Coordinates of C-alpha atoms in Angstrom, one line a residue:
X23 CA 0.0 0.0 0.0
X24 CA 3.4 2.3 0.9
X25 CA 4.7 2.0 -2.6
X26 CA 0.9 2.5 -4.3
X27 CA 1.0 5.9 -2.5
X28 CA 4.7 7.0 -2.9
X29 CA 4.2 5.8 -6.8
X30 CA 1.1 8.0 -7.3
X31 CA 3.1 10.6 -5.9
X32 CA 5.8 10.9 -7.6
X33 CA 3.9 10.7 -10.8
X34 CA 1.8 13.6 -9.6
X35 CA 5.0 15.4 -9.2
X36 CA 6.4 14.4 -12.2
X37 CA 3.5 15.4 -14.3
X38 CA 4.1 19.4 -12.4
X39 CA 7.3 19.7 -13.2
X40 CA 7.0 18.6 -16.3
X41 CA 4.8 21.4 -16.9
X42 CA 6.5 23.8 -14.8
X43 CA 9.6 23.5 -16.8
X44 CA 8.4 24.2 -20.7
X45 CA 7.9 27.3 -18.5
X46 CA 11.0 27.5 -16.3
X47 CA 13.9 26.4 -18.1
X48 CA 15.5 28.4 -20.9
X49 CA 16.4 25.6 -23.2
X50 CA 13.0 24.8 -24.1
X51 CA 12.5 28.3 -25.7
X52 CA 13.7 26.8 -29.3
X53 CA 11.4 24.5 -29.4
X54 CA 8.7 27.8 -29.1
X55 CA 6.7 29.8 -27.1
X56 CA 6.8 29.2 -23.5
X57 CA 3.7 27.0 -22.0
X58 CA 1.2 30.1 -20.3
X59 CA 1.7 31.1 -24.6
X60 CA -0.4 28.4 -25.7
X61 CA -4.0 29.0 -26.2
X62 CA -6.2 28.8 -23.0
X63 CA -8.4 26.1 -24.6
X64 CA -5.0 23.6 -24.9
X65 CA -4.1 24.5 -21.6
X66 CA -7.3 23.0 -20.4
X67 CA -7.1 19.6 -22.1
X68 CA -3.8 19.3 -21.2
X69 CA -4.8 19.6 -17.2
X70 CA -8.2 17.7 -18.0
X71 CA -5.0 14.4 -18.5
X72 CA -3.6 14.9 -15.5
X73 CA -4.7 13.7 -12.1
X74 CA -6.2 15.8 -9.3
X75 CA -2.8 15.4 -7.6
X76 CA -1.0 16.7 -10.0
X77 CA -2.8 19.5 -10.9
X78 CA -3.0 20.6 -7.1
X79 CA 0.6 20.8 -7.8
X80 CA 0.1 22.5 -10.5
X81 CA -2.0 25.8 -8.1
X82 CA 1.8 27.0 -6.9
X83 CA 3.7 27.4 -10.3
X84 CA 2.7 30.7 -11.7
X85 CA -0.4 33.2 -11.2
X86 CA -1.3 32.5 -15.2
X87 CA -1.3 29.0 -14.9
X88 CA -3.5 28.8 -11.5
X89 CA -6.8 30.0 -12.5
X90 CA -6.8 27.5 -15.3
X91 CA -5.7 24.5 -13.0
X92 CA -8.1 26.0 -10.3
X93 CA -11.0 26.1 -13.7
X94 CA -10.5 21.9 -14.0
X95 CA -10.2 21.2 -10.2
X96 CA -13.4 23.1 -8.7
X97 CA -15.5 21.9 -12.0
X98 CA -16.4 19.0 -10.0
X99 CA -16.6 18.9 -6.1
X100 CA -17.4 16.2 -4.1
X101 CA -17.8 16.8 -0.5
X102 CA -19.0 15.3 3.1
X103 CA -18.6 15.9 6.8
X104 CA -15.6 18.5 8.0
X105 CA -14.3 18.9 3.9
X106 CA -17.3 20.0 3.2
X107 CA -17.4 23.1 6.0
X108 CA -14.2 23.9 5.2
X109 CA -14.9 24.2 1.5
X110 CA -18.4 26.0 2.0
X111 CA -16.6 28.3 4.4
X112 CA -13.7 29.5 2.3
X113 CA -16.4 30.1 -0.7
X114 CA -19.0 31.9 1.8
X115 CA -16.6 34.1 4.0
X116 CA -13.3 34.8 1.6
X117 CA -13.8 37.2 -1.2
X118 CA -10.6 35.9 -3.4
X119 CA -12.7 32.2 -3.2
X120 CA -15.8 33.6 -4.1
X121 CA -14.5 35.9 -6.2
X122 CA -12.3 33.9 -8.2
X123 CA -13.1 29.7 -7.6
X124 CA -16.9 30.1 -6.9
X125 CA -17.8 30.4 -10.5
X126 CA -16.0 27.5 -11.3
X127 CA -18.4 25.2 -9.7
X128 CA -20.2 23.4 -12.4
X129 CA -21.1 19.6 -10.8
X130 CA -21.5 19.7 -6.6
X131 CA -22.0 17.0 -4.9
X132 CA -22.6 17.2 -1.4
X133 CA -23.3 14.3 1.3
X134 CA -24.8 14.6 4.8
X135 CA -24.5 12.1 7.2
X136 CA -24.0 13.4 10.7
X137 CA -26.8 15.7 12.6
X138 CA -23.8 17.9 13.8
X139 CA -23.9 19.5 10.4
X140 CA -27.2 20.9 10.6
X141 CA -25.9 23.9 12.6
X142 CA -22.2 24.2 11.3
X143 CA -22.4 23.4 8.1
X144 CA -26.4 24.1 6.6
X145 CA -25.5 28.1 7.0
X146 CA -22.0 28.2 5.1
X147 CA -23.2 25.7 2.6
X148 CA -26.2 27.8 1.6
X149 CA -24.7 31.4 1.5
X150 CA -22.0 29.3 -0.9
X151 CA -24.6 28.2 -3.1
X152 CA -26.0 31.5 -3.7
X153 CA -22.3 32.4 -4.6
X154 CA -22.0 29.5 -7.3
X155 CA -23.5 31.2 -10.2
X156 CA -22.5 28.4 -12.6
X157 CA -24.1 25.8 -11.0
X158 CA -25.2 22.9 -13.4
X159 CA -25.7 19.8 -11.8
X160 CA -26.5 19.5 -7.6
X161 CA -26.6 16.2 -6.1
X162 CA -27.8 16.3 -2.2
X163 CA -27.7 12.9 -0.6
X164 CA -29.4 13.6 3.2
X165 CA -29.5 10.7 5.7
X166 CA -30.7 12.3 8.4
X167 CA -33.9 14.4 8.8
X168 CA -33.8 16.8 5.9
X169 CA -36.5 19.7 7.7
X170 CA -33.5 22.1 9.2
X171 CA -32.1 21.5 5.6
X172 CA -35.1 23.3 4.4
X173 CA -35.6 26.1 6.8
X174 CA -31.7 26.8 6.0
X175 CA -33.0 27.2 2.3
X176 CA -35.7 29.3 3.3
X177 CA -33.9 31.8 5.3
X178 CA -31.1 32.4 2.6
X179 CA -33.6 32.7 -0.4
X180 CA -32.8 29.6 -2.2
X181 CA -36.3 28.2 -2.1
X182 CA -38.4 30.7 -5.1
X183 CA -41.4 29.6 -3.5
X184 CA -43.2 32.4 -6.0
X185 CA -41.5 34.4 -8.7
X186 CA -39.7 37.2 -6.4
X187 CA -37.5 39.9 -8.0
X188 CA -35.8 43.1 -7.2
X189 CA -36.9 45.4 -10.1
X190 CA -41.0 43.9 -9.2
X191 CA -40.2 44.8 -5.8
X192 CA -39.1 48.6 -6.7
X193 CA -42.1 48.8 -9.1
X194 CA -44.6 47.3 -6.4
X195 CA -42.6 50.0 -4.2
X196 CA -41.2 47.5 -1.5
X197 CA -37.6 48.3 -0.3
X198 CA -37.2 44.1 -0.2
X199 CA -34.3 43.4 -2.5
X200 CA -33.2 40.3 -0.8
X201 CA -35.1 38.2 -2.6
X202 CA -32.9 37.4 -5.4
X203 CA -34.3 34.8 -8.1
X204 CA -31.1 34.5 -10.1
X205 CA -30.0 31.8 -7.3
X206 CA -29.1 29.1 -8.9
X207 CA -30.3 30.4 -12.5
X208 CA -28.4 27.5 -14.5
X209 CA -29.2 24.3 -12.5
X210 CA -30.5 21.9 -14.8
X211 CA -29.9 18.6 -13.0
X212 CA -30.7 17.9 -9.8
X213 CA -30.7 14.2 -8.0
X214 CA -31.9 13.6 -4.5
X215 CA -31.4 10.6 -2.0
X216 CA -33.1 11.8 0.4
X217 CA -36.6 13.0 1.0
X218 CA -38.9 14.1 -1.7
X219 CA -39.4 17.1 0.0
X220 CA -36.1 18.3 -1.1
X221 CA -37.2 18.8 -4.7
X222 CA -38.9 22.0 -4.1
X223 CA -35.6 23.2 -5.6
X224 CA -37.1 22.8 -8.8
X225 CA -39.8 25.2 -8.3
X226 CA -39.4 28.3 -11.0
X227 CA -36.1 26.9 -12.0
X228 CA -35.4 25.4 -15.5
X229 CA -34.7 22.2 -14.4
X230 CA -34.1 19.8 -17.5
X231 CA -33.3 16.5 -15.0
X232 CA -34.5 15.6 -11.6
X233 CA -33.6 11.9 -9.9
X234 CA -35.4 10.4 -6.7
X235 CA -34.3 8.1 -4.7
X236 CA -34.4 5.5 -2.3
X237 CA -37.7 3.7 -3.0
X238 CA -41.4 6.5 -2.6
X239 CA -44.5 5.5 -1.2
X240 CA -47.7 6.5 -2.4
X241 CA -47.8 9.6 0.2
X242 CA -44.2 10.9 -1.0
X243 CA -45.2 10.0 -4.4
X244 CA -48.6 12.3 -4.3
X245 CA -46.0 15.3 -2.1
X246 CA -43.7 15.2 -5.2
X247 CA -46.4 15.8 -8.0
X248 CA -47.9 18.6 -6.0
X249 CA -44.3 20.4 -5.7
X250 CA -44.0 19.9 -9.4
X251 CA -47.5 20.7 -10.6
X252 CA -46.9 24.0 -8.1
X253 CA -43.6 24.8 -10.0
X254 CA -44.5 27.4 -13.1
X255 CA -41.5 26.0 -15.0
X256 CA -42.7 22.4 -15.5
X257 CA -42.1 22.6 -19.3
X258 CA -38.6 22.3 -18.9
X259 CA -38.5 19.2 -17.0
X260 CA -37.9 16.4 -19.5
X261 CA -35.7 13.6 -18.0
X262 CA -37.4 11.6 -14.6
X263 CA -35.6 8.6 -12.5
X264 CA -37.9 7.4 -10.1
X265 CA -37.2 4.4 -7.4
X266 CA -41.0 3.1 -6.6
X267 CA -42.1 1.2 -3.6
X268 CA -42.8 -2.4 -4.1
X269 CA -46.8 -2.2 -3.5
X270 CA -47.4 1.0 -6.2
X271 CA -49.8 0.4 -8.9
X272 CA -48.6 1.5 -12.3
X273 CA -51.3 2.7 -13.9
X274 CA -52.0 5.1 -11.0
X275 CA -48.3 6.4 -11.0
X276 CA -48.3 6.9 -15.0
X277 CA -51.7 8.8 -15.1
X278 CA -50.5 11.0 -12.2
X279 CA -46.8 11.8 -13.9
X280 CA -48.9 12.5 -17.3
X281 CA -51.0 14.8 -15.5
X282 CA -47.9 16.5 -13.8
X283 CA -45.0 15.9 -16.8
X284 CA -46.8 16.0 -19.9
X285 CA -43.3 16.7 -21.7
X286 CA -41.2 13.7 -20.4
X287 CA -39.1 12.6 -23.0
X288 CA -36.9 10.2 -21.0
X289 CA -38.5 8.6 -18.4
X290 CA -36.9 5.8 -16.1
X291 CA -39.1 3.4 -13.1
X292 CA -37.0 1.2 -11.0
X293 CA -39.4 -0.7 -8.8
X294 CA -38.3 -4.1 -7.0
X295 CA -41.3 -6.2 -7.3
X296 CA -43.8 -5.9 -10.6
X297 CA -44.4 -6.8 -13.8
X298 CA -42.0 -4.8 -16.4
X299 CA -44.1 -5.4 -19.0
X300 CA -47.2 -3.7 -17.5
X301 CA -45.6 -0.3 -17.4
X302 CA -44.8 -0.2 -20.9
X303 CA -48.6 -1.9 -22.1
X304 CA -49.9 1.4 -20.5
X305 CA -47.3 4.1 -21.9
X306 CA -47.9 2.7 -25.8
X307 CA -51.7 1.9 -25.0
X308 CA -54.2 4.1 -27.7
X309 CA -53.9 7.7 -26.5
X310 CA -50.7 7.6 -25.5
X311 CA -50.3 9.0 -21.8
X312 CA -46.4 10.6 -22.7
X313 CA -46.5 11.5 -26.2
X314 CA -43.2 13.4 -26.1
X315 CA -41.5 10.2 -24.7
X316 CA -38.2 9.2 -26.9
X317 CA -36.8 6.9 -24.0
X318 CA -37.8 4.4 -21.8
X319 CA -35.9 2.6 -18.4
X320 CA -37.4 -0.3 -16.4
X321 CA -34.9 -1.7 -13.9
X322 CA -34.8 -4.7 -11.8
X323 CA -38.1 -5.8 -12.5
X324 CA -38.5 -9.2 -15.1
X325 CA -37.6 -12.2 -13.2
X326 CA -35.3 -13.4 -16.2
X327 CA -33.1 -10.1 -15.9
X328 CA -29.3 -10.5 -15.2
X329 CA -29.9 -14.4 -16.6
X330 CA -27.8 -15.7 -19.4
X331 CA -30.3 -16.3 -21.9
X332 CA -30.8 -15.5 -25.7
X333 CA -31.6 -12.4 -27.2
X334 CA -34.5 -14.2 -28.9
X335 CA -35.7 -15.7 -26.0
X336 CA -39.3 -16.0 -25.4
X337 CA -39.6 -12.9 -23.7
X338 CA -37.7 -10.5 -26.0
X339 CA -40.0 -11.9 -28.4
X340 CA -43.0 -10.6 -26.6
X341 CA -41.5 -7.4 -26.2
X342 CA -40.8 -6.8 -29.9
X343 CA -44.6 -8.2 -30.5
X344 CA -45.3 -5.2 -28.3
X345 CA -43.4 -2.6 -30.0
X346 CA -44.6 -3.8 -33.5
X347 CA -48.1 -2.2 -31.7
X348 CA -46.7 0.9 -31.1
X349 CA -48.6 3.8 -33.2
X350 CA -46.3 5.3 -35.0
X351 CA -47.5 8.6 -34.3
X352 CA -45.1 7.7 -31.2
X353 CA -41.7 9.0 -30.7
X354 CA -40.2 6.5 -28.9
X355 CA -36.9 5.3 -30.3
X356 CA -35.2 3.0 -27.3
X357 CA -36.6 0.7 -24.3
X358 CA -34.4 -0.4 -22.3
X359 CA -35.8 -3.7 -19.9
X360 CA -33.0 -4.6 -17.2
X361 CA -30.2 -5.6 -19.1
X362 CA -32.0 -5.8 -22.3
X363 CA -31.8 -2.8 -25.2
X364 CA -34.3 -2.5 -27.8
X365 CA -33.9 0.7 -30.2
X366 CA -35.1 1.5 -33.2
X367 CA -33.0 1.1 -37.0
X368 CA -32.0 4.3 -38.5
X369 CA -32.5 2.7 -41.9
X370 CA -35.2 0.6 -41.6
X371 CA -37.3 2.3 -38.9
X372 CA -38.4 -1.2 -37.1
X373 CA -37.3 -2.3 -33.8
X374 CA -34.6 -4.8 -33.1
X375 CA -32.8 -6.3 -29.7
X376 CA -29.5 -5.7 -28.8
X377 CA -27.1 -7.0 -26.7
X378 CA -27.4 -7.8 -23.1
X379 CA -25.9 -5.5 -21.2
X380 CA -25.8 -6.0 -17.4
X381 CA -25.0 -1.6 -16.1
X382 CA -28.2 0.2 -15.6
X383 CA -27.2 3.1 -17.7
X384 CA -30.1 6.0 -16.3
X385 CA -30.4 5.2 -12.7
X386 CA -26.4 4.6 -11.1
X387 CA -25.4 4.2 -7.7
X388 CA -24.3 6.5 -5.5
X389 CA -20.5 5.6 -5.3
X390 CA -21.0 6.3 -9.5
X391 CA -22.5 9.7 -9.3

């Protein structure tokens, strides 16, 4: 394990100074302009190679070089516990962090797991939020009870309960110009293992993506379509992942998200006990409940999935029987069953089986996001 860590090491350090010296050293200036010469857009594929070691390295070497390391390293944070208050912190309290790395955030994702955090962490973490302009993707995976969470987001204006802005307050003449709704203005994907409740982020947000998880009962199930159907950007939301609870009946769920999402155009239900085949009879059924839908996931549901058998096994056969139904009025161009594809020819425009593949593609684990 000693020699893993002192080889990883010295690569990261070898992959600086490499750097460092097309820089540095005089002899390299016949072979051209020095490295801080080449084009920004390079010098960002070039760091995208090496590995977060090195590029941490790579902060230290010279002022041009840093804000394009620091570009690629705060792209993508991953946080939990005491990292995450420190990081939150430095972006919240220091204006050369906010100033210079908060923008950089585009992917943050942020684990709770200890109750301590809910008073020395919730506070710093949502003044930093309202910092990270650039925001893309948020990922909030909340073990513990996810109300003080909530009241956090209230009380620094990241919930836009109601469309709220400073120029409609000074025309309504109220001094309030706290309520700021460019929080958050380009989060498009947000995924939640946690409570339900916690997708009231969506609300008057364009929010192109939005994952649930672990499994929703009926009661969390009917909370999350009133949230939605209460958001007035609802239009936007065209990619679903839903984990369902074992004893949820699928016609009611599918009316309900039709009613809710009528523009769904990639929709994936992961349920552990049911019949796979029953959600997709309903979805291609006359009147077509999604007609926007292009793409279809059902995980961990056939009792043959995962099993070695044949492509043109009896039941891919019955799903292709299926899809011959489907009214071609339909845009949907790829079912995916477990491990099973099924997409439809370029060239031909008919349906054929493909491979078995055995990684759920949509819906990944936690340890994957």
């Amino acid at each position: 394990m000693t020699s893993r860590k002192r080889q990883k090491t010295s690569s990261s350090r070898s992959s600086a100074s490499l750097i460092s010296s097309f820089y540095f050293l005089p002899q390299f200036a016949p072979l051209g302009a020095p490295l801080v010469a080449l084009p920004d857009e390079i010098l960002l594929l070039i760091f995208e190679l090496l590995p977060q070691s090195a590029r941490v390295a790579m902060l230290p070497v010279c002022s041009n070089l840093h804000f394009l390391v620091a570009r690629t390293i705060y792209t993508s944070v991953r946080v939990r516990g005491l990292r995450a208050r420190l990081f939150f912190s430095s972006i919240a309290y220091s204006t050369r962090f906010t100033t210079v790395y908060a923008p950089f955030v585009r992917r943050l994702d942020y684990s709770v797991t200890s109750p301590s955090e809910t008073f020395l962490t919730y506070p710093v973490f949502c003044q930093a939020l309202r910092l990270m302009g650039g925001l893309n993707k948020l990922i909030l995976s909340i073990s513990i009870d996810h109300q003080p969470l909530l009241t956090a987001f209230r009380r620094y204006n990241i919930l836009l309960e109601r469309f709220q802005s400073a120029e409609a307050g000074r025309l309504n003449g109220s001094s309030n110009t706290n309520l700021d709704p460019m929080t958050l203005p380009r989060l498009r994907t947000l995924r939640v293992h946690g409570s339900p409740d916690l997708t009231c982020l969506i609300t008057n947000r364009d929010v192109e993506e939005l994952s649930l998880h672990p499994a929703l009962d009926y009661q969390a199930f009917s909370k999350f379509c009133t949230l939605v159907q209460c958001s007035s950007r609802t239009s936007c939301l065209t990619t679903l992942s839903i984990y369902l609870a074992p004893d949820l009946d699928h016609a009611i769920i599918l009316h309900d998200l039709a009613d809710v999402l009528p523009n769904l155009e990639c929709l994936s239900i992961d349920q552990q006990r049911g019949r796979s085949l029953g959600v997709f009879e309903i979805l291609v059924a006359p009147g077509q409940l999604l007609p926007m839908l292009k793409t279809l996931y059902i995980h961990r549901i056939h009792e043959t999935i995962g099993m070695r058998i044949s492509t043109r096994g009896p039941f891919q056969k019955e799903v292709l029987k299926l899809l011959e139904n489907v009214p071609f009025t339909s845009r949907l161009s790829s079912l995916q069953i477990g491990g099973f594809t099924w997409n439809v020819d370029a060239t031909t425009y008919r349906w054929r089986v493909g491979e078995p593949g055995y990684k759920r593609s949509f819906w990944r684990p936690m340890s994957a996001w």
